[in-house]
């Protein structure tokens, strides 16, 4: 019991000073928290537990595109705050389709909708990070050509790849040295791994998000989410059945915020969520073998 009390009060200490926006304990906070009765400390725990978002699916609509690519539009709501988000997915079989990176090394740089119409791609999103001069940050491979090298950085934890082995999301340390890749974008952070939300992701900053996800045995998706934190997006992707038979094993965050964009080809007018600024590159879903 003594150990339990100590652990609870230790948690209360952290809550006391972290809630003030400080990363370092203050003596006044430490003093107050250390004097809390066990009941008050347990209240801290209860508040922390209920403060986490609890996202539930409100509605879902699907439309079938070419080569079996499916557009899923989902609305989710947080039962704690009644906040809602929308997710748009382009789901595809990695046996029928693969990914292609569309690079824009020099101006004029067009938007996603323009790029998708030019080559009659099936669906697409914006790609990876870039600096103010539009130089790609992290590994970038397009049409089997390495445009930017692999980087070791805290944020750039994963690589989305397309090759003869299919579409994969791998950690940087897992990237095969000798494997020939048709396309690759290094980005991050990881959102889901082994079917579980990655811990330690940012919980408060909300922004538009773009992501890629893979599921066993041969399914993958490119996606867009309206304003949400990285931690909540990871939870949604790992715990919500976004589509029948699509249980995400890994998901990787792509460039988000004003860069986020989503496009899906319809028989008539395309479904499009435009980016809010010009970006360096895009990721497109294309039929295997170059068919339409």
mmCIF file of C-alpha atoms in Angstrom:
data_model
loop_
_atom_site.group_PDB
_atom_site.id
_atom_site.type_symbol
_atom_site.label_atom_id
_atom_site.label_comp_id
_atom_site.label_asym_id
_atom_site.label_seq_id
_atom_site.Cartn_x
_atom_site.Cartn_y
_atom_site.Cartn_z
ATOM 1 C CA UNK A 1 0.000 0.000 0.000
ATOM 2 C CA UNK A 2 2.873 2.327 0.808
ATOM 3 C CA UNK A 3 4.315 1.777 -2.674
ATOM 4 C CA UNK A 4 0.944 2.533 -4.241
ATOM 5 C CA UNK A 5 0.642 5.791 -2.296
ATOM 6 C CA UNK A 6 4.151 6.798 -3.328
ATOM 7 C CA UNK A 7 3.462 6.053 -6.979
ATOM 8 C CA UNK A 8 0.187 7.962 -6.958
ATOM 9 C CA UNK A 9 1.719 10.979 -5.258
ATOM 10 C CA UNK A 10 4.637 10.876 -7.697
ATOM 11 C CA UNK A 11 2.136 11.061 -10.533
ATOM 12 C CA UNK A 12 0.365 13.939 -8.792
ATOM 13 C CA UNK A 13 3.659 15.813 -8.554
ATOM 14 C CA UNK A 14 4.168 15.527 -12.305
ATOM 15 C CA UNK A 15 0.590 16.615 -13.006
ATOM 16 C CA UNK A 16 0.943 19.612 -10.715
ATOM 17 C CA UNK A 17 3.850 21.181 -12.523
ATOM 18 C CA UNK A 18 3.189 19.889 -16.041
ATOM 19 C CA UNK A 19 -0.256 21.493 -16.009
ATOM 20 C CA UNK A 20 1.500 24.833 -15.531
ATOM 21 C CA UNK A 21 3.275 24.415 -18.866
ATOM 22 C CA UNK A 22 6.694 23.745 -17.336
ATOM 23 C CA UNK A 23 9.020 20.859 -18.131
ATOM 24 C CA UNK A 24 10.900 21.268 -14.849
ATOM 25 C CA UNK A 25 9.406 20.827 -11.355
ATOM 26 C CA UNK A 26 8.918 23.937 -9.276
ATOM 27 C CA UNK A 27 9.525 23.793 -5.535
ATOM 28 C CA UNK A 28 6.061 25.152 -4.711
ATOM 29 C CA UNK A 29 4.400 22.546 -6.925
ATOM 30 C CA UNK A 30 6.496 19.767 -5.437
ATOM 31 C CA UNK A 31 5.711 20.883 -1.912
ATOM 32 C CA UNK A 32 1.976 21.094 -2.528
ATOM 33 C CA UNK A 33 1.769 17.773 -4.356
ATOM 34 C CA UNK A 34 3.797 15.930 -1.752
ATOM 35 C CA UNK A 35 1.279 17.030 0.903
ATOM 36 C CA UNK A 36 -1.784 15.821 -1.056
ATOM 37 C CA UNK A 37 -3.891 13.151 0.652
ATOM 38 C CA UNK A 38 -4.273 9.893 -1.212
ATOM 39 C CA UNK A 39 -7.867 10.763 -2.220
ATOM 40 C CA UNK A 40 -6.721 13.964 -3.966
ATOM 41 C CA UNK A 41 -3.911 12.158 -5.701
ATOM 42 C CA UNK A 42 -6.361 9.563 -6.979
ATOM 43 C CA UNK A 43 -8.504 12.423 -8.296
ATOM 44 C CA UNK A 44 -5.535 13.507 -10.397
ATOM 45 C CA UNK A 45 -5.428 10.019 -11.856
ATOM 46 C CA UNK A 46 -9.148 10.030 -12.598
ATOM 47 C CA UNK A 47 -8.943 13.381 -14.368
ATOM 48 C CA UNK A 48 -6.001 12.196 -16.470
ATOM 49 C CA UNK A 49 -7.826 9.023 -17.466
ATOM 50 C CA UNK A 50 -11.022 10.787 -18.546
ATOM 51 C CA UNK A 51 -9.202 13.587 -20.350
ATOM 52 C CA UNK A 52 -8.136 11.283 -23.164
ATOM 53 C CA UNK A 53 -10.200 11.519 -26.325
ATOM 54 C CA UNK A 54 -12.623 8.691 -27.032
ATOM 55 C CA UNK A 55 -13.325 8.719 -30.757
ATOM 56 C CA UNK A 56 -16.331 6.911 -32.158
ATOM 57 C CA UNK A 57 -17.484 6.419 -35.732
ATOM 58 C CA UNK A 58 -20.546 8.513 -36.614
ATOM 59 C CA UNK A 59 -20.888 7.811 -40.336
ATOM 60 C CA UNK A 60 -19.035 6.217 -43.235
ATOM 61 C CA UNK A 61 -19.581 6.387 -46.986
ATOM 62 C CA UNK A 62 -17.782 4.486 -49.740
ATOM 63 C CA UNK A 63 -17.423 4.846 -53.488
ATOM 64 C CA UNK A 64 -15.603 2.515 -55.839
ATOM 65 C CA UNK A 65 -13.088 3.928 -58.287
ATOM 66 C CA UNK A 66 -10.968 2.382 -60.996
ATOM 67 C CA UNK A 67 -8.731 -0.651 -60.435
ATOM 68 C CA UNK A 68 -10.633 -1.421 -57.257
ATOM 69 C CA UNK A 69 -9.491 1.707 -55.390
ATOM 70 C CA UNK A 70 -12.123 2.706 -52.809
ATOM 71 C CA UNK A 71 -12.757 6.155 -51.384
ATOM 72 C CA UNK A 72 -13.950 6.063 -47.763
ATOM 73 C CA UNK A 73 -15.274 9.260 -46.172
ATOM 74 C CA UNK A 74 -15.672 8.917 -42.416
ATOM 75 C CA UNK A 75 -16.920 11.212 -39.663
ATOM 76 C CA UNK A 76 -15.775 10.562 -36.098
ATOM 77 C CA UNK A 77 -16.747 12.254 -32.847
ATOM 78 C CA UNK A 78 -15.017 12.520 -29.488
ATOM 79 C CA UNK A 79 -17.539 11.569 -26.803
ATOM 80 C CA UNK A 80 -15.615 13.609 -24.233
ATOM 81 C CA UNK A 81 -15.745 16.954 -26.040
ATOM 82 C CA UNK A 82 -18.198 16.391 -28.924
ATOM 83 C CA UNK A 83 -15.439 17.502 -31.291
ATOM 84 C CA UNK A 84 -15.570 15.878 -34.712
ATOM 85 C CA UNK A 85 -13.092 15.084 -37.453
ATOM 86 C CA UNK A 86 -13.372 13.747 -40.977
ATOM 87 C CA UNK A 87 -11.086 11.163 -42.547
ATOM 88 C CA UNK A 88 -10.769 10.466 -46.257
ATOM 89 C CA UNK A 89 -9.076 7.252 -47.336
ATOM 90 C CA UNK A 90 -8.032 5.879 -50.687
ATOM 91 C CA UNK A 91 -7.917 2.123 -50.045
ATOM 92 C CA UNK A 92 -6.283 -0.248 -52.506
ATOM 93 C CA UNK A 93 -4.950 -3.744 -52.985
ATOM 94 C CA UNK A 94 -1.167 -3.838 -53.313
ATOM 95 C CA UNK A 95 -1.601 -6.726 -55.750
ATOM 96 C CA UNK A 96 -3.570 -4.554 -58.160
ATOM 97 C CA UNK A 97 -1.975 -1.154 -57.502
ATOM 98 C CA UNK A 98 1.220 0.435 -56.306
ATOM 99 C CA UNK A 99 2.540 3.893 -55.417
ATOM 100 C CA UNK A 100 4.388 6.445 -57.480
ATOM 101 C CA UNK A 101 6.188 9.554 -56.253
ATOM 102 C CA UNK A 102 5.625 12.683 -58.341
ATOM 103 C CA UNK A 103 8.535 15.040 -57.834
ATOM 104 C CA UNK A 104 8.504 18.768 -58.555
ATOM 105 C CA UNK A 105 12.171 19.799 -58.340
ATOM 106 C CA UNK A 106 11.769 23.178 -60.022
ATOM 107 C CA UNK A 107 9.047 25.754 -60.605
ATOM 108 C CA UNK A 108 6.436 26.081 -61.837
ATOM 109 C CA UNK A 109 5.064 23.696 -59.233
ATOM 110 C CA UNK A 110 1.429 22.735 -59.604
ATOM 111 C CA UNK A 111 -1.088 21.571 -57.044
ATOM 112 C CA UNK A 112 -2.160 17.991 -56.360
ATOM 113 C CA UNK A 113 -5.324 18.155 -58.485
ATOM 114 C CA UNK A 114 -3.340 19.386 -61.474
ATOM 115 C CA UNK A 115 -0.736 16.638 -61.086
ATOM 116 C CA UNK A 116 -3.409 13.947 -60.792
ATOM 117 C CA UNK A 117 -5.243 15.066 -63.918
ATOM 118 C CA UNK A 118 -2.104 15.178 -66.037
ATOM 119 C CA UNK A 119 -1.305 11.462 -65.812
ATOM 120 C CA UNK A 120 -4.743 10.091 -64.940
ATOM 121 C CA UNK A 121 -3.706 8.745 -61.561
ATOM 122 C CA UNK A 122 -6.287 6.937 -59.419
ATOM 123 C CA UNK A 123 -5.807 8.842 -56.153
ATOM 124 C CA UNK A 124 -3.130 10.774 -54.342
ATOM 125 C CA UNK A 125 -1.949 12.899 -51.437
ATOM 126 C CA UNK A 126 0.865 15.329 -50.762
ATOM 127 C CA UNK A 127 4.205 13.780 -49.841
ATOM 128 C CA UNK A 128 7.151 14.454 -47.563
ATOM 129 C CA UNK A 129 8.894 17.328 -45.860
ATOM 130 C CA UNK A 130 10.880 20.027 -47.647
ATOM 131 C CA UNK A 131 12.832 23.124 -46.629
ATOM 132 C CA UNK A 132 12.007 26.775 -47.525
ATOM 133 C CA UNK A 133 13.923 26.338 -50.796
ATOM 134 C CA UNK A 134 11.816 23.246 -51.634
ATOM 135 C CA UNK A 135 14.721 20.844 -51.158
ATOM 136 C CA UNK A 136 13.428 17.439 -50.062
ATOM 137 C CA UNK A 137 14.141 16.495 -46.444
ATOM 138 C CA UNK A 138 14.815 12.781 -46.083
ATOM 139 C CA UNK A 139 14.988 9.926 -48.559
ATOM 140 C CA UNK A 140 13.114 10.622 -51.791
ATOM 141 C CA UNK A 141 13.014 8.132 -54.664
ATOM 142 C CA UNK A 142 10.974 8.706 -57.809
ATOM 143 C CA UNK A 143 10.973 6.432 -60.857
ATOM 144 C CA UNK A 144 13.795 4.402 -59.237
ATOM 145 C CA UNK A 145 16.035 7.478 -59.026
ATOM 146 C CA UNK A 146 17.306 8.668 -55.645
ATOM 147 C CA UNK A 147 16.652 12.398 -55.461
ATOM 148 C CA UNK A 148 17.508 12.980 -51.798
ATOM 149 C CA UNK A 149 19.453 10.680 -49.430
ATOM 150 C CA UNK A 150 18.313 8.925 -46.276
ATOM 151 C CA UNK A 151 18.662 11.059 -43.148
ATOM 152 C CA UNK A 152 19.029 10.204 -39.480
ATOM 153 C CA UNK A 153 16.700 12.547 -37.633
ATOM 154 C CA UNK A 154 14.339 12.194 -34.685
ATOM 155 C CA UNK A 155 11.247 13.091 -36.703
ATOM 156 C CA UNK A 156 12.073 11.069 -39.820
ATOM 157 C CA UNK A 157 11.450 7.660 -38.300
ATOM 158 C CA UNK A 158 9.896 5.785 -41.205
ATOM 159 C CA UNK A 159 9.982 5.230 -44.951
ATOM 160 C CA UNK A 160 7.018 4.562 -47.225
ATOM 161 C CA UNK A 161 8.239 2.355 -50.083
ATOM 162 C CA UNK A 162 6.943 0.775 -53.274
ATOM 163 C CA UNK A 163 8.788 -2.049 -54.995
ATOM 164 C CA UNK A 164 8.327 -5.504 -56.475
ATOM 165 C CA UNK A 165 7.591 -6.637 -52.932
ATOM 166 C CA UNK A 166 4.591 -4.344 -52.713
ATOM 167 C CA UNK A 167 3.894 -1.258 -50.614
ATOM 168 C CA UNK A 168 5.579 -1.189 -47.223
ATOM 169 C CA UNK A 169 6.154 1.112 -44.267
ATOM 170 C CA UNK A 170 9.487 0.403 -42.612
ATOM 171 C CA UNK A 171 11.516 1.965 -39.875
ATOM 172 C CA UNK A 172 14.738 3.589 -41.031
ATOM 173 C CA UNK A 173 16.839 0.835 -39.459
ATOM 174 C CA UNK A 174 14.780 -1.789 -41.322
ATOM 175 C CA UNK A 175 15.305 -0.339 -44.786
ATOM 176 C CA UNK A 176 17.113 -2.953 -46.902
ATOM 177 C CA UNK A 177 20.373 -1.601 -48.268
ATOM 178 C CA UNK A 178 20.349 -3.596 -51.480
ATOM 179 C CA UNK A 179 16.637 -3.589 -52.281
ATOM 180 C CA UNK A 180 15.693 -1.726 -55.457
ATOM 181 C CA UNK A 181 12.859 0.680 -54.744
ATOM 182 C CA UNK A 182 10.572 2.128 -57.371
ATOM 183 C CA UNK A 183 9.433 4.889 -55.031
ATOM 184 C CA UNK A 184 10.155 5.986 -51.466
ATOM 185 C CA UNK A 185 9.470 8.883 -49.123
ATOM 186 C CA UNK A 186 11.060 9.211 -45.690
ATOM 187 C CA UNK A 187 8.803 10.925 -43.182
ATOM 188 C CA UNK A 188 7.376 10.606 -39.691
ATOM 189 C CA UNK A 189 6.621 10.136 -36.960
ATOM 190 C CA UNK A 190 5.273 6.592 -36.889
ATOM 191 C CA UNK A 191 1.611 6.665 -35.843
ATOM 192 C CA UNK A 192 0.803 2.960 -35.581
ATOM 193 C CA UNK A 193 3.130 -0.020 -35.188
ATOM 194 C CA UNK A 194 2.152 -3.670 -34.668
ATOM 195 C CA UNK A 195 -1.465 -2.522 -34.754
ATOM 196 C CA UNK A 196 -1.057 -0.253 -31.730
ATOM 197 C CA UNK A 197 -0.875 3.546 -31.437
ATOM 198 C CA UNK A 198 2.673 4.756 -30.931
ATOM 199 C CA UNK A 199 3.187 6.230 -27.476
ATOM 200 C CA UNK A 200 4.625 9.650 -26.713
ATOM 201 C CA UNK A 201 3.125 11.518 -29.676
ATOM 202 C CA UNK A 202 2.147 15.174 -29.390
ATOM 203 C CA UNK A 203 -1.277 15.484 -27.757
ATOM 204 C CA UNK A 204 -2.350 19.121 -27.949
ATOM 205 C CA UNK A 205 -1.481 20.669 -31.310
ATOM 206 C CA UNK A 206 -4.249 20.154 -33.839
ATOM 207 C CA UNK A 207 -3.598 20.377 -37.580
ATOM 208 C CA UNK A 208 -4.649 18.822 -40.860
ATOM 209 C CA UNK A 209 -2.855 15.494 -41.299
ATOM 210 C CA UNK A 210 -1.809 13.303 -44.215
ATOM 211 C CA UNK A 211 -0.752 9.696 -43.659
ATOM 212 C CA UNK A 212 -0.096 6.321 -45.248
ATOM 213 C CA UNK A 213 -1.183 2.995 -43.761
ATOM 214 C CA UNK A 214 -0.704 -0.688 -44.502
ATOM 215 C CA UNK A 215 -2.718 -3.720 -43.413
ATOM 216 C CA UNK A 216 -2.264 -7.448 -43.832
ATOM 217 C CA UNK A 217 -2.199 -9.286 -46.097
ATOM 218 C CA UNK A 218 -2.030 -6.967 -49.102
ATOM 219 C CA UNK A 219 -3.935 -3.757 -48.438
ATOM 220 C CA UNK A 220 -2.785 -0.165 -48.077
ATOM 221 C CA UNK A 221 -4.221 3.335 -47.962
ATOM 222 C CA UNK A 222 -3.379 6.981 -48.362
ATOM 223 C CA UNK A 223 -5.350 9.264 -46.088
ATOM 224 C CA UNK A 224 -6.256 12.769 -44.991
ATOM 225 C CA UNK A 225 -7.682 13.853 -41.628
ATOM 226 C CA UNK A 226 -9.110 17.218 -40.639
ATOM 227 C CA UNK A 227 -7.579 19.022 -37.671
ATOM 228 C CA UNK A 228 -6.460 16.582 -34.983
ATOM 229 C CA UNK A 229 -3.432 15.925 -32.768
ATOM 230 C CA UNK A 230 -0.909 13.268 -33.716
ATOM 231 C CA UNK A 231 -1.741 11.250 -30.593
ATOM 232 C CA UNK A 232 -5.464 11.255 -31.374
ATOM 233 C CA UNK A 233 -4.879 10.361 -35.011
ATOM 234 C CA UNK A 234 -2.753 7.401 -33.932
ATOM 235 C CA UNK A 235 -5.506 6.258 -31.579
ATOM 236 C CA UNK A 236 -8.177 6.578 -34.271
ATOM 237 C CA UNK A 237 -6.156 4.627 -36.825
ATOM 238 C CA UNK A 238 -5.292 1.847 -34.398
ATOM 239 C CA UNK A 239 -8.650 1.392 -32.661
ATOM 240 C CA UNK A 240 -11.348 2.319 -35.201
ATOM 241 C CA UNK A 241 -12.559 -0.062 -37.902
ATOM 242 C CA UNK A 242 -12.148 2.325 -40.821
ATOM 243 C CA UNK A 243 -13.104 -0.306 -43.399
ATOM 244 C CA UNK A 244 -14.050 -3.987 -43.372
ATOM 245 C CA UNK A 245 -10.946 -6.157 -43.368
ATOM 246 C CA UNK A 246 -8.633 -3.191 -42.986
ATOM 247 C CA UNK A 247 -6.898 -3.563 -39.639
ATOM 248 C CA UNK A 248 -3.920 -1.220 -39.782
ATOM 249 C CA UNK A 249 -0.608 -2.776 -38.829
ATOM 250 C CA UNK A 250 1.513 0.305 -39.509
ATOM 251 C CA UNK A 251 0.792 3.949 -40.253
ATOM 252 C CA UNK A 252 3.193 6.794 -41.009
ATOM 253 C CA UNK A 253 2.589 10.523 -40.741
ATOM 254 C CA UNK A 254 3.367 12.544 -43.877
ATOM 255 C CA UNK A 255 3.760 16.303 -44.236
ATOM 256 C CA UNK A 256 0.675 17.925 -42.736
ATOM 257 C CA UNK A 257 -0.838 21.271 -41.887
ATOM 258 C CA UNK A 258 -1.147 23.567 -44.874
ATOM 259 C CA UNK A 259 0.600 20.941 -47.046
ATOM 260 C CA UNK A 260 -2.134 18.332 -46.552
ATOM 261 C CA UNK A 261 -4.155 17.421 -49.631
ATOM 262 C CA UNK A 262 -6.247 14.510 -50.918
ATOM 263 C CA UNK A 263 -7.550 13.608 -54.374
ATOM 264 C CA UNK A 264 -9.656 10.714 -55.693
ATOM 265 C CA UNK A 265 -10.649 10.019 -59.293
ATOM 266 C CA UNK A 266 -14.354 9.662 -59.964
ATOM 267 C CA UNK A 267 -16.002 8.876 -63.273
ATOM 268 C CA UNK A 268 -17.230 12.463 -63.426
ATOM 269 C CA UNK A 269 -15.926 15.191 -61.109
ATOM 270 C CA UNK A 270 -12.960 14.216 -58.902
ATOM 271 C CA UNK A 271 -13.167 14.426 -55.133
ATOM 272 C CA UNK A 272 -10.523 16.921 -54.035
ATOM 273 C CA UNK A 273 -9.259 18.499 -50.806
ATOM 274 C CA UNK A 274 -6.653 21.045 -51.959
ATOM 275 C CA UNK A 275 -3.437 21.920 -50.192
ATOM 276 C CA UNK A 276 -3.099 25.441 -48.802
ATOM 277 C CA UNK A 277 0.450 25.989 -50.021
ATOM 278 C CA UNK A 278 2.718 24.704 -52.770
ATOM 279 C CA UNK A 279 4.568 21.479 -51.941
ATOM 280 C CA UNK A 280 7.584 19.638 -53.320
ATOM 281 C CA UNK A 281 6.128 16.212 -54.109
ATOM 282 C CA UNK A 282 3.059 14.000 -54.215
ATOM 283 C CA UNK A 283 2.274 10.302 -53.722
ATOM 284 C CA UNK A 284 -0.088 8.712 -56.269
ATOM 285 C CA UNK A 285 -1.847 5.360 -56.489
ATOM 286 C CA UNK A 286 -1.358 3.790 -59.917
ATOM 287 C CA UNK A 287 -2.379 0.417 -61.428
ATOM 288 C CA UNK A 288 0.339 -2.203 -61.520
ATOM 289 C CA UNK A 289 1.630 -2.693 -65.055
ATOM 290 C CA UNK A 290 0.657 0.828 -66.096
ATOM 291 C CA UNK A 291 -2.945 -0.004 -66.967
ATOM 292 C CA UNK A 292 -5.785 2.470 -66.543
#
